[in-house]
Coordinates of C-alpha atoms in Angstrom, one line a residue:
Chain A
M1 CA 94.2 45.5 -101.7
E2 CA 92.6 46.9 -104.9
I3 CA 88.8 46.6 -104.7
G4 CA 87.0 46.2 -108.0
K5 CA 85.4 49.0 -109.8
D6 CA 81.9 47.5 -109.8
L7 CA 82.0 46.8 -106.0
V8 CA 83.1 50.2 -105.4
A9 CA 80.4 51.7 -107.4
A10 CA 77.8 49.5 -105.8
S11 CA 78.9 50.1 -102.2
A12 CA 79.0 53.9 -102.7
T13 CA 75.5 54.7 -102.3
P14 CA 74.9 52.9 -99.1
L15 CA 78.3 54.1 -97.7
V16 CA 77.6 57.8 -98.5
L17 CA 74.0 57.7 -97.1
A18 CA 75.1 55.9 -93.9
I19 CA 77.7 58.5 -93.3
L20 CA 75.3 61.3 -93.9
A21 CA 73.0 59.6 -91.5
E22 CA 75.6 60.2 -88.8
E23 CA 75.6 63.9 -89.5
D24 CA 75.4 66.5 -92.3
S25 CA 78.7 66.6 -94.2
Y26 CA 80.7 67.6 -97.2
G27 CA 82.6 65.8 -99.9
Y28 CA 86.2 65.9 -98.5
A29 CA 84.9 64.9 -95.0
I30 CA 82.9 62.0 -96.4
L31 CA 85.8 60.5 -98.2
K32 CA 87.9 61.0 -95.1
R33 CA 85.4 59.0 -93.0
V34 CA 85.3 56.2 -95.7
S35 CA 89.1 55.9 -95.4
E36 CA 88.8 55.8 -91.6
L37 CA 86.1 53.2 -91.5
S38 CA 87.9 50.9 -93.9
G39 CA 91.2 51.4 -92.2
G40 CA 92.5 52.9 -95.6
E41 CA 91.5 49.7 -97.6
L42 CA 88.6 51.5 -99.5
Q43 CA 90.2 54.0 -101.8
W44 CA 87.9 56.0 -104.1
T45 CA 89.0 58.3 -106.8
D46 CA 88.2 61.5 -104.9
G47 CA 86.5 63.2 -107.9
M48 CA 84.1 60.4 -108.5
L49 CA 82.3 61.0 -105.3
Y50 CA 80.7 64.4 -106.6
P51 CA 78.7 62.8 -109.5
V52 CA 77.3 60.3 -106.8
L53 CA 76.3 63.0 -104.6
H54 CA 74.5 64.7 -107.3
R55 CA 72.8 61.6 -108.3
L56 CA 71.5 61.0 -104.9
E57 CA 70.6 64.7 -104.8
R58 CA 68.7 64.3 -107.9
L59 CA 66.8 61.2 -106.6
G60 CA 65.9 63.1 -103.4
F61 CA 67.9 61.1 -101.0
V62 CA 70.1 64.1 -100.0
E63 CA 69.7 67.8 -99.9
A64 CA 72.7 70.3 -100.5
R65 CA 73.2 73.7 -99.5
W66 CA 76.0 76.2 -99.6
G67 CA 77.6 76.9 -96.3
R68 CA 80.9 78.2 -95.2
S69 CA 83.9 76.2 -94.3
E70 CA 86.1 77.2 -91.2
T71 CA 88.5 79.2 -93.4
G72 CA 85.3 81.1 -94.8
R73 CA 85.2 79.4 -98.3
R74 CA 82.0 78.5 -99.9
R75 CA 81.3 74.8 -99.1
R76 CA 78.6 72.5 -100.2
Y77 CA 77.1 70.5 -97.3
Y78 CA 75.0 67.5 -97.8
H79 CA 71.9 66.4 -95.6
L80 CA 70.2 63.3 -95.6
T81 CA 66.3 63.5 -96.3
R82 CA 63.6 61.2 -95.1
R83 CA 63.6 59.4 -98.3
G84 CA 67.4 59.0 -98.0
R85 CA 66.8 57.4 -94.6
E86 CA 64.3 55.0 -96.1
Q87 CA 66.6 54.2 -99.0
L88 CA 69.4 53.5 -96.5
E89 CA 67.3 51.3 -94.6
A90 CA 66.4 49.3 -97.8
Q91 CA 70.0 49.3 -98.7
R92 CA 70.9 47.8 -95.5
Q93 CA 68.5 44.9 -95.8
Q94 CA 69.7 44.1 -99.3
W95 CA 73.5 44.1 -98.2
R96 CA 72.6 42.1 -95.1
V97 CA 71.1 39.3 -97.5
V98 CA 74.3 39.6 -99.7
D99 CA 76.5 39.6 -97.0
S100 CA 74.9 36.4 -95.1
T101 CA 74.7 34.6 -98.3
L102 CA 78.4 35.2 -99.0
R103 CA 79.3 34.2 -95.5
E104 CA 77.4 31.0 -95.9
I105 CA 78.9 29.9 -99.0
W106 CA 82.4 30.9 -97.9
K107 CA 82.1 29.0 -94.7
D108 CA 81.3 25.7 -96.6
T109 CA 84.1 26.6 -99.1
I110 CA 86.6 27.1 -96.2
E111 CA 85.7 24.1 -94.5
R112 CA 86.1 22.1 -97.7
T113 CA 89.4 23.8 -98.4
I114 CA 90.5 22.8 -95.0
E115 CA 89.4 19.3 -95.7
G116 CA 91.2 19.4 -98.9
L117 CA 94.4 20.4 -97.1
T118 CA 94.1 17.4 -94.5
L119 CA 93.1 14.8 -96.9
P120 CA 95.2 15.6 -100.0
T121 CA 94.3 13.5 -103.1
A122 CA 98.1 12.9 -103.3
P123 CA 99.5 12.4 -106.8
W124 CA 102.3 10.5 -105.2
G125 CA 99.6 7.9 -104.1
A126 CA 100.0 6.6 -107.6
W127 CA 103.8 6.7 -107.2
S128 CA 103.8 4.4 -104.2
T129 CA 101.8 1.7 -105.8
T130 CA 104.3 1.3 -108.6
Chain B
M1 CA 97.2 83.3 -98.6
S2 CA 98.0 85.9 -101.3
S3 CA 96.5 85.2 -104.6
D4 CA 99.8 85.4 -106.5
S5 CA 101.6 82.7 -104.4
P6 CA 102.8 79.7 -106.6
L7 CA 100.1 77.5 -105.2
E8 CA 97.2 79.8 -105.9
T9 CA 98.6 80.1 -109.4
Q10 CA 98.7 76.3 -109.9
I11 CA 95.0 76.2 -108.4
G12 CA 94.3 78.8 -110.9
L13 CA 95.4 76.7 -113.9
W14 CA 93.7 73.7 -112.5
R15 CA 90.5 75.7 -112.4
D16 CA 90.9 77.1 -115.9
Y17 CA 91.3 73.5 -117.2
L18 CA 88.2 72.3 -115.2
R19 CA 86.2 75.2 -116.7
H20 CA 86.6 73.8 -120.2
H21 CA 84.5 70.8 -119.5
P22 CA 80.9 71.7 -120.4
A23 CA 79.5 69.1 -118.1
V24 CA 81.0 70.7 -114.9
H25 CA 79.2 73.8 -114.0
S26 CA 80.8 76.6 -112.1
A27 CA 79.2 75.5 -108.9
D28 CA 80.4 72.1 -109.4
A29 CA 84.0 73.4 -110.0
E30 CA 83.8 75.4 -106.9
E31 CA 83.0 72.4 -105.0
L32 CA 85.8 70.3 -106.4
E33 CA 88.2 73.3 -105.8
D34 CA 87.0 73.3 -102.1
H35 CA 87.8 69.6 -102.1
L36 CA 91.2 70.2 -103.4
R37 CA 92.1 72.8 -101.1
A38 CA 90.8 70.8 -98.1
Q39 CA 93.0 67.9 -99.3
I40 CA 96.1 70.1 -99.9
A41 CA 95.6 71.6 -96.4
S42 CA 95.4 68.2 -94.7
L43 CA 98.5 67.0 -96.6
A44 CA 100.5 70.2 -95.8
E45 CA 99.5 69.6 -92.1
A46 CA 101.3 66.1 -92.6
G47 CA 104.3 67.7 -93.5
L48 CA 104.2 67.8 -97.3
A49 CA 105.5 70.9 -99.2
E50 CA 102.7 73.0 -100.8
D51 CA 103.7 72.0 -104.3
E52 CA 104.0 68.4 -103.5
A53 CA 100.6 68.5 -101.5
F54 CA 99.0 69.9 -104.8
L55 CA 100.4 67.3 -107.1
V56 CA 99.1 64.4 -104.7
A57 CA 95.7 66.2 -104.2
V58 CA 95.1 66.6 -107.9
K59 CA 96.2 63.0 -108.4
R60 CA 93.7 61.8 -105.8
L61 CA 90.9 63.8 -107.4
G62 CA 91.4 61.7 -110.4
N63 CA 91.2 62.2 -114.2
L64 CA 89.2 65.2 -114.7
D65 CA 87.9 64.0 -118.1
A66 CA 86.7 60.8 -116.5
V67 CA 85.0 62.8 -113.6
S68 CA 83.5 65.1 -116.3
R69 CA 82.3 62.2 -118.1
E70 CA 80.4 61.1 -115.0
F71 CA 79.0 64.5 -114.4
A72 CA 77.8 64.4 -118.0
R73 CA 76.2 61.2 -117.6
E74 CA 74.3 62.6 -114.4
H75 CA 73.5 65.8 -116.0
S76 CA 73.1 65.0 -119.7
E77 CA 71.1 68.3 -120.3
R78 CA 74.4 70.1 -119.6
L79 CA 76.0 69.3 -123.0
W80 CA 73.2 71.4 -124.4
K81 CA 74.5 75.0 -123.0
Q82 CA 71.8 76.7 -121.5
L83 CA 71.6 80.3 -121.2
V84 CA 70.4 81.0 -117.7
V85 CA 69.6 84.7 -117.3
A86 CA 67.6 84.2 -114.1
P87 CA 70.1 83.9 -111.2
G88 CA 70.3 80.4 -109.7
S89 CA 69.7 80.0 -105.9
D90 CA 73.3 78.7 -105.3
D91 CA 75.0 81.4 -107.5
E92 CA 77.5 83.7 -106.0
D93 CA 76.9 86.7 -108.0
G94 CA 73.2 86.2 -107.9
P95 CA 72.1 89.5 -106.4
R96 CA 74.1 91.4 -109.2
R97 CA 72.5 89.5 -111.9
S98 CA 69.1 90.2 -110.7
R99 CA 69.8 93.8 -110.3
E100 CA 71.1 93.7 -113.9
A101 CA 67.9 92.1 -114.9
W102 CA 65.9 95.1 -113.3
V103 CA 68.2 97.7 -115.0
V104 CA 67.7 96.1 -118.3
V105 CA 63.9 95.9 -118.1
A106 CA 63.7 99.5 -116.8
L107 CA 66.0 100.8 -119.7
A108 CA 63.9 98.8 -122.4
C109 CA 60.7 100.1 -120.9
L110 CA 62.2 103.7 -121.0
A111 CA 63.2 103.2 -124.7
A112 CA 59.6 101.9 -125.4
I113 CA 58.0 104.8 -123.7
S114 CA 60.5 107.5 -125.2
F115 CA 58.8 106.6 -128.7
K116 CA 55.5 107.8 -127.4
V117 CA 56.7 111.1 -125.8
P118 CA 56.6 113.0 -129.1
E119 CA 52.9 112.2 -129.3
L120 CA 52.3 114.5 -126.2
F121 CA 53.6 117.2 -128.4
G122 CA 51.3 116.3 -131.4
R123 CA 53.6 114.2 -133.5
H124 CA 51.4 111.2 -134.3
L125 CA 53.3 108.7 -136.5
F126 CA 50.2 107.0 -137.6
A127 CA 48.1 109.9 -138.2
G128 CA 49.1 110.1 -141.9
D129 CA 51.1 113.2 -141.2
P130 CA 54.3 113.4 -143.5
A131 CA 56.1 115.9 -141.1
A132 CA 55.6 113.5 -138.1
Q133 CA 56.7 110.5 -140.1
A134 CA 59.8 112.4 -141.2
F135 CA 60.5 113.3 -137.5
Y136 CA 60.2 109.6 -136.6
A137 CA 62.4 108.5 -139.6
R138 CA 65.1 110.9 -138.8
N139 CA 65.2 110.2 -135.0
A140 CA 64.4 106.4 -134.9
S141 CA 67.8 105.4 -133.5
L142 CA 67.7 108.3 -130.9
F143 CA 64.8 106.4 -129.3
V144 CA 66.9 103.3 -128.3
F145 CA 70.6 103.9 -128.7
P146 CA 71.0 106.3 -125.8
F147 CA 69.3 103.6 -123.5
L148 CA 71.4 100.7 -125.1
A149 CA 74.5 103.0 -124.3
G150 CA 73.3 103.6 -120.9
Y151 CA 73.1 99.8 -120.2
L152 CA 76.5 99.1 -121.4
L153 CA 77.9 102.0 -119.4
W154 CA 76.1 100.8 -116.3
K155 CA 77.8 97.6 -116.9
R156 CA 81.2 98.7 -117.7
R157 CA 81.3 101.8 -115.4
P158 CA 84.1 103.6 -117.1
G159 CA 85.3 106.8 -115.7
G160 CA 83.4 110.0 -116.3
R161 CA 85.8 111.0 -118.8
A162 CA 84.6 108.2 -121.2
L163 CA 81.0 109.5 -120.9
V164 CA 81.7 112.9 -122.4
P165 CA 82.3 111.9 -125.8
I166 CA 79.3 109.5 -125.8
A167 CA 77.0 112.2 -124.7
L168 CA 78.3 114.6 -127.1
L169 CA 77.9 112.2 -129.9
F170 CA 74.2 111.7 -129.1
V171 CA 73.7 115.6 -128.6
V172 CA 75.4 116.2 -132.1
G173 CA 73.4 113.6 -133.8
L174 CA 70.0 115.0 -132.2
L175 CA 71.1 118.5 -133.6
F176 CA 71.9 117.3 -137.0
A177 CA 68.8 115.2 -137.4
N178 CA 66.5 118.1 -136.4
V179 CA 68.0 121.5 -137.1
Y180 CA 68.2 121.1 -140.9
P181 CA 65.2 122.3 -143.0
F182 CA 64.7 118.8 -144.7
A183 CA 62.2 118.6 -147.5
N184 CA 59.6 116.1 -146.6
R185 CA 60.2 112.7 -148.3
G186 CA 63.5 114.2 -149.7
H187 CA 66.5 112.2 -150.5
T188 CA 68.6 113.7 -147.9
L189 CA 66.0 113.0 -145.3
G190 CA 66.3 109.4 -146.4
L191 CA 70.0 109.5 -146.2
T192 CA 70.1 110.9 -142.5
A193 CA 67.5 108.3 -141.6
S194 CA 69.5 105.4 -143.0
H195 CA 73.0 106.8 -141.8
L196 CA 72.4 108.3 -138.5
P197 CA 71.9 104.8 -136.8
I198 CA 75.5 103.7 -138.3
A199 CA 76.8 107.0 -137.1
L200 CA 75.4 106.7 -133.6
W201 CA 76.5 103.1 -133.3
L202 CA 79.9 104.9 -132.8
A203 CA 78.4 106.0 -129.5
V204 CA 77.1 102.7 -128.6
G205 CA 80.5 101.2 -129.6
L206 CA 82.3 103.8 -127.3
A207 CA 79.9 102.7 -124.3
Y208 CA 80.7 99.0 -125.2
V209 CA 84.5 99.2 -125.2
G210 CA 84.2 101.3 -121.9
G211 CA 86.5 104.2 -123.2
K212 CA 89.1 101.7 -124.3
W213 CA 88.5 102.5 -128.2
R214 CA 92.2 102.4 -129.0
S215 CA 92.4 98.6 -127.9
R216 CA 92.2 96.3 -130.7
P217 CA 90.8 93.2 -129.0
R218 CA 88.0 95.5 -127.6
R219 CA 87.2 96.7 -131.0
M220 CA 86.9 93.2 -132.3
D221 CA 84.6 92.4 -129.3
L222 CA 82.4 95.3 -130.5
V223 CA 82.2 93.7 -133.9
R224 CA 81.3 90.2 -132.3
F225 CA 78.7 91.9 -130.0
S226 CA 77.2 93.9 -132.9
G227 CA 76.9 90.7 -134.9
E228 CA 75.3 88.6 -132.1
L229 CA 72.9 91.5 -131.3
F230 CA 71.9 91.4 -134.8
I231 CA 71.2 87.7 -134.7
Y232 CA 69.4 87.9 -131.4
Y233 CA 67.3 90.8 -132.5
S234 CA 66.3 88.9 -135.4
L235 CA 65.2 86.1 -133.5
I236 CA 63.3 88.3 -131.0
A237 CA 61.7 89.9 -133.9
L238 CA 60.6 86.6 -135.2
G239 CA 59.0 85.6 -131.9
G240 CA 57.4 89.1 -131.7
G241 CA 55.8 88.5 -135.0
V242 CA 54.4 85.3 -134.0
L243 CA 53.0 86.9 -130.7
T244 CA 51.4 89.8 -132.6
A245 CA 49.7 87.6 -135.2
F246 CA 48.2 85.3 -132.5
T247 CA 47.1 88.4 -130.6
L248 CA 45.5 89.7 -133.6
V249 CA 43.7 86.6 -134.6
M250 CA 42.7 85.6 -131.2
F251 CA 40.9 88.9 -130.4
Q252 CA 39.4 88.9 -133.8
A253 CA 37.7 85.6 -132.8
I254 CA 35.9 87.5 -129.9
G255 CA 35.1 90.3 -132.3
L256 CA 37.5 92.9 -131.2
D257 CA 39.8 94.6 -133.7
V258 CA 43.1 95.4 -131.9
N259 CA 45.2 96.1 -134.9
W260 CA 45.3 99.8 -134.0
F261 CA 46.8 98.9 -130.6
L262 CA 49.3 96.5 -132.0
S263 CA 50.6 98.7 -134.7
S264 CA 50.8 101.9 -132.5
W265 CA 51.9 100.3 -129.2
V266 CA 53.1 96.9 -129.2
V267 CA 55.0 96.6 -132.3
P268 CA 57.1 99.9 -132.3
C269 CA 57.6 99.9 -128.5
G270 CA 58.4 96.0 -128.6
A271 CA 60.9 96.7 -131.5
L272 CA 62.7 99.5 -129.4
G273 CA 62.8 97.6 -126.1
A274 CA 64.0 94.5 -127.8
V275 CA 67.2 96.2 -128.8
V276 CA 68.3 96.6 -125.2
I277 CA 66.9 93.1 -124.1
G278 CA 68.8 91.6 -127.1
A279 CA 72.0 93.3 -125.8
W280 CA 71.5 92.0 -122.3
L281 CA 71.1 88.5 -123.9
V282 CA 74.4 88.7 -125.7
E283 CA 76.3 90.1 -122.8
A284 CA 74.9 87.3 -120.7
K285 CA 75.6 84.5 -123.1
Q286 CA 79.1 85.6 -124.3
S287 CA 81.0 82.7 -123.0
V288 CA 78.2 80.4 -122.5
I289 CA 77.0 79.8 -126.1
E290 CA 79.0 79.7 -129.2
N291 CA 79.0 82.8 -131.2
M292 CA 76.3 82.5 -134.0
A293 CA 77.7 85.2 -136.5
P294 CA 80.9 82.9 -137.5
V295 CA 78.8 80.0 -137.6
L296 CA 76.7 81.4 -140.3
T297 CA 79.8 83.0 -142.0
R298 CA 81.2 79.4 -142.4
L299 CA 77.9 78.3 -143.7
F300 CA 77.5 81.2 -146.3
T301 CA 81.0 81.8 -147.4
P302 CA 81.1 79.0 -149.9
L303 CA 77.5 79.7 -151.0
F304 CA 78.3 83.4 -151.8
T305 CA 81.4 82.4 -153.4
A306 CA 79.7 79.9 -155.7
V307 CA 77.0 82.5 -156.6
L308 CA 79.5 85.2 -157.4
L309 CA 81.6 82.7 -159.4
A310 CA 78.6 81.5 -161.3
F311 CA 77.4 85.1 -162.0
L312 CA 80.8 86.0 -163.4
A313 CA 80.8 82.8 -165.5
T314 CA 77.3 83.4 -167.0
M315 CA 78.1 87.1 -167.6
A316 CA 81.3 86.1 -169.5
W317 CA 79.6 83.2 -171.5
R318 CA 76.6 85.4 -172.5
R319 CA 78.8 88.4 -173.1
T320 CA 76.1 90.6 -171.5
G321 CA 77.0 93.6 -169.4
I322 CA 75.3 94.8 -166.2
A323 CA 71.9 96.6 -166.9
V324 CA 72.5 99.8 -165.1
E325 CA 69.2 100.5 -163.5
R326 CA 68.5 103.2 -161.0
D327 CA 69.0 101.1 -157.9
V328 CA 71.8 98.9 -159.1
L329 CA 74.5 100.7 -157.2
I330 CA 72.7 100.2 -153.9
G331 CA 72.3 96.5 -154.8
F332 CA 76.1 96.3 -155.2
D333 CA 76.9 98.1 -152.1
L334 CA 74.9 95.8 -150.1
L335 CA 76.7 92.9 -152.1
L336 CA 80.0 94.4 -150.7
A337 CA 78.6 95.0 -147.3
V338 CA 77.8 91.3 -147.2
V339 CA 81.2 90.1 -148.3
V340 CA 83.0 92.5 -145.9
G341 CA 80.6 91.2 -143.2
L342 CA 81.6 87.6 -144.1
V343 CA 85.4 88.5 -144.1
L344 CA 84.9 90.4 -140.9
Y345 CA 83.2 87.5 -138.9
A346 CA 85.4 85.0 -140.5
V347 CA 88.3 87.1 -138.9
S348 CA 86.6 87.6 -135.6
A349 CA 86.2 83.9 -134.8
R350 CA 89.7 82.8 -136.3
D351 CA 92.6 81.8 -134.2
P352 CA 95.3 84.3 -135.5
E353 CA 98.0 81.6 -134.6
A354 CA 96.5 78.8 -136.8
P355 CA 98.3 78.3 -140.2
A356 CA 96.7 79.1 -143.4
G357 CA 93.8 76.7 -144.6
A358 CA 91.3 75.8 -147.2
F359 CA 88.8 78.3 -145.7
D360 CA 91.2 81.2 -146.0
A361 CA 91.7 80.4 -149.6
L362 CA 88.2 80.4 -150.1
Q363 CA 87.9 83.7 -148.3
L364 CA 90.4 85.0 -150.8
V365 CA 88.3 83.6 -153.8
L366 CA 85.2 85.2 -152.3
V367 CA 86.7 88.8 -152.0
L368 CA 88.3 88.6 -155.5
S369 CA 85.3 87.6 -157.2
A370 CA 83.3 90.3 -155.3
L371 CA 85.8 92.8 -156.4
V372 CA 85.6 91.8 -159.9
V373 CA 81.8 91.9 -160.0
D374 CA 81.9 95.3 -158.4
A375 CA 84.5 96.5 -160.7
I376 CA 82.4 95.7 -163.7
A377 CA 79.4 97.3 -162.1
L378 CA 81.3 100.6 -161.3
A379 CA 82.6 100.7 -164.8
A380 CA 79.0 100.5 -166.2
I381 CA 77.8 103.1 -163.8
A382 CA 80.7 105.5 -164.4
A383 CA 80.0 105.4 -168.2
R384 CA 76.5 106.6 -167.6
I385 CA 76.6 108.7 -164.4
S386 CA 76.5 111.9 -166.5
A387 CA 73.1 110.8 -167.8
F388 CA 71.9 110.2 -164.1
G389 CA 73.5 113.4 -162.7
F390 CA 74.9 113.4 -159.1
S391 CA 71.7 113.2 -157.0
P392 CA 72.6 112.7 -153.2
N393 CA 71.6 109.0 -153.2
K394 CA 74.0 108.3 -156.2
V395 CA 76.9 110.1 -154.4
A396 CA 76.3 108.4 -151.1
A397 CA 75.9 105.1 -152.8
L398 CA 79.2 105.8 -154.7
G399 CA 80.9 106.9 -151.5
E400 CA 79.9 103.7 -149.7
N401 CA 81.2 101.5 -152.7
V402 CA 84.5 103.3 -152.4
V403 CA 84.7 102.7 -148.6
L404 CA 83.9 99.0 -148.8
L405 CA 86.0 98.5 -152.1
V406 CA 89.1 99.9 -150.2
N407 CA 88.5 97.4 -147.4
L408 CA 88.2 94.5 -149.8
V409 CA 91.3 95.3 -151.7
G410 CA 93.2 95.5 -148.3
S411 CA 91.6 92.4 -147.2
A412 CA 92.5 90.6 -150.5
W413 CA 96.2 91.9 -150.5
L414 CA 96.6 90.7 -146.9
Y415 CA 94.9 87.4 -147.5
L416 CA 97.2 86.9 -150.4
R417 CA 100.2 87.6 -148.4
F418 CA 99.1 85.4 -145.6
L419 CA 98.3 82.5 -147.8
R420 CA 101.8 82.9 -149.4
G421 CA 103.5 82.9 -145.9
R422 CA 104.5 86.4 -146.3
A423 CA 102.5 87.9 -143.5
S424 CA 100.6 86.7 -140.2
F425 CA 96.9 86.7 -139.8
A426 CA 97.2 89.3 -137.2
A427 CA 97.7 91.8 -139.9
L428 CA 94.4 91.1 -141.5
E429 CA 92.9 91.5 -138.0
R430 CA 94.7 94.8 -137.5
W431 CA 93.4 96.0 -140.9
Q432 CA 89.7 95.1 -140.1
T433 CA 89.8 96.8 -136.6
A434 CA 91.8 99.9 -137.9
Y435 CA 89.1 100.3 -140.6
L436 CA 86.2 100.4 -138.3
P437 CA 86.4 104.2 -137.7
V438 CA 86.1 104.7 -141.6
Y439 CA 82.6 103.4 -141.6
F440 CA 81.6 105.8 -138.8
A441 CA 83.5 108.8 -140.5
W442 CA 81.5 108.3 -143.6
A443 CA 78.2 107.9 -141.9
W444 CA 78.8 111.1 -140.0
C445 CA 80.0 112.9 -143.1
V446 CA 76.6 111.8 -144.9
V447 CA 74.6 112.9 -141.8
I448 CA 76.5 116.4 -141.5
A449 CA 77.5 117.4 -144.8
F450 CA 75.1 116.0 -147.4
P451 CA 72.0 117.7 -146.6
P452 CA 73.4 121.3 -146.8
V453 CA 75.5 120.4 -149.9
F454 CA 72.5 119.0 -151.7
G455 CA 70.3 121.9 -150.6
F456 CA 68.1 119.5 -148.3
Q457 CA 66.2 118.3 -151.4

């Protein structure tokens, strides 16, 4: 399933913040975690994660520092700041509202669809009267 | 993992491609590379061959142009290339760069202080003593070029064998500037003062190329370096002028005259130190900021061509010759020097593989019109040279004219062949780089031979 670009962009911030809330991490591991959590359904273009991380850094939600990978290469690790934690909480509230609203309306729609299936306004009804 | 494995080569190419995106800094590129490597490693673990893993990893990373656009949106300031001299905190070679800054500042200070050392031996430039003034005029370049060369050598670290000719040139320059019994305010003194810096630029040049003086690309780099240094120096001088003026006015406002301090300390010491600082900035900026000299060349080549053509047309129309005044030859020398500079910096920035274009034709027109103007001037001067006699200044100016004229004739010929498709542009580049020693040889000739030949007058 292809998830729309806007939705991916909108969900990137809370996802990255939430993953960093678990533990400090780096770009590749964050993407792997996203893929794991979504069962492979949520696919990002890998390169696009980095501008997002830099934006979060500029906004003060995360801090970056250079460390070493297990093979000794230089690697940039990201750490969630206190402001980032607050932001994550705010985003969680917002997404909860969006989520519950969508659930409500979809529950109705689903019921109506099911009704529609059981009580078809059959075109052949006109047929039978002739 | 050895650095010449196919995978490393591929990653190297990818890195080079990434480097062309101005919005992606080296630290970002490193981060993306780390990502790429992690991805490749995990794909290889899953059983893919290295080259397959590379392709998949690159594909997943996405279109680099799009990624770079995102970076640009996040860091719009990065599209304005900034010259960062101070090392950043997350910079791999930060320690080396901060050490370089210290070396540069120390050398600049030494150059500034060296100017004051002769005062300890009673040579005061500003005391109105003509002997002291002559001393400073002859030795001006020796106060700074050794330190500049020292910085370049520190940076290049060529072997000890490269040091010998450089040191030798400075010693020879020092000797010939100071052993001759020059007449105060004489012509030959003036010639030594004006030619020794050019002659000693050879030593700086040797330090710059780090002993590889036969290499043509390195010689072209020296040309670029010299042009950029000149521009940076001019900019620093402009800033220094503003600073000096403010200092003067501000202290005047509280009733203190600091003029003596400014003119005997700040201005000369600043002028010397700024050469080393300028060289450092040019070294640091090399790849970061566009070279300015070729840009100015592009701007002024059409304008100079227009002026020369208008001059020729006016002369033909009014049927007037060139009024041969005493200094007219120097004026035409400077004109030729400017034209040679325009050709040289156009060559330095041109892709030798590119086909001939309108700008090359324009260069040819510029060179040809300069040649015609100079030929007319030379004819007028030759007719009256007996009336002037062979003063050292005349001979030096005439010699310079010949040196520059030969270069321009060669350039015109090679431009013509290039435009007609008979020769490659590389031939012109070769001609210009091969000609560089001629300028130095002439300058040394003036410094060494002219004073005794003309009796130190």
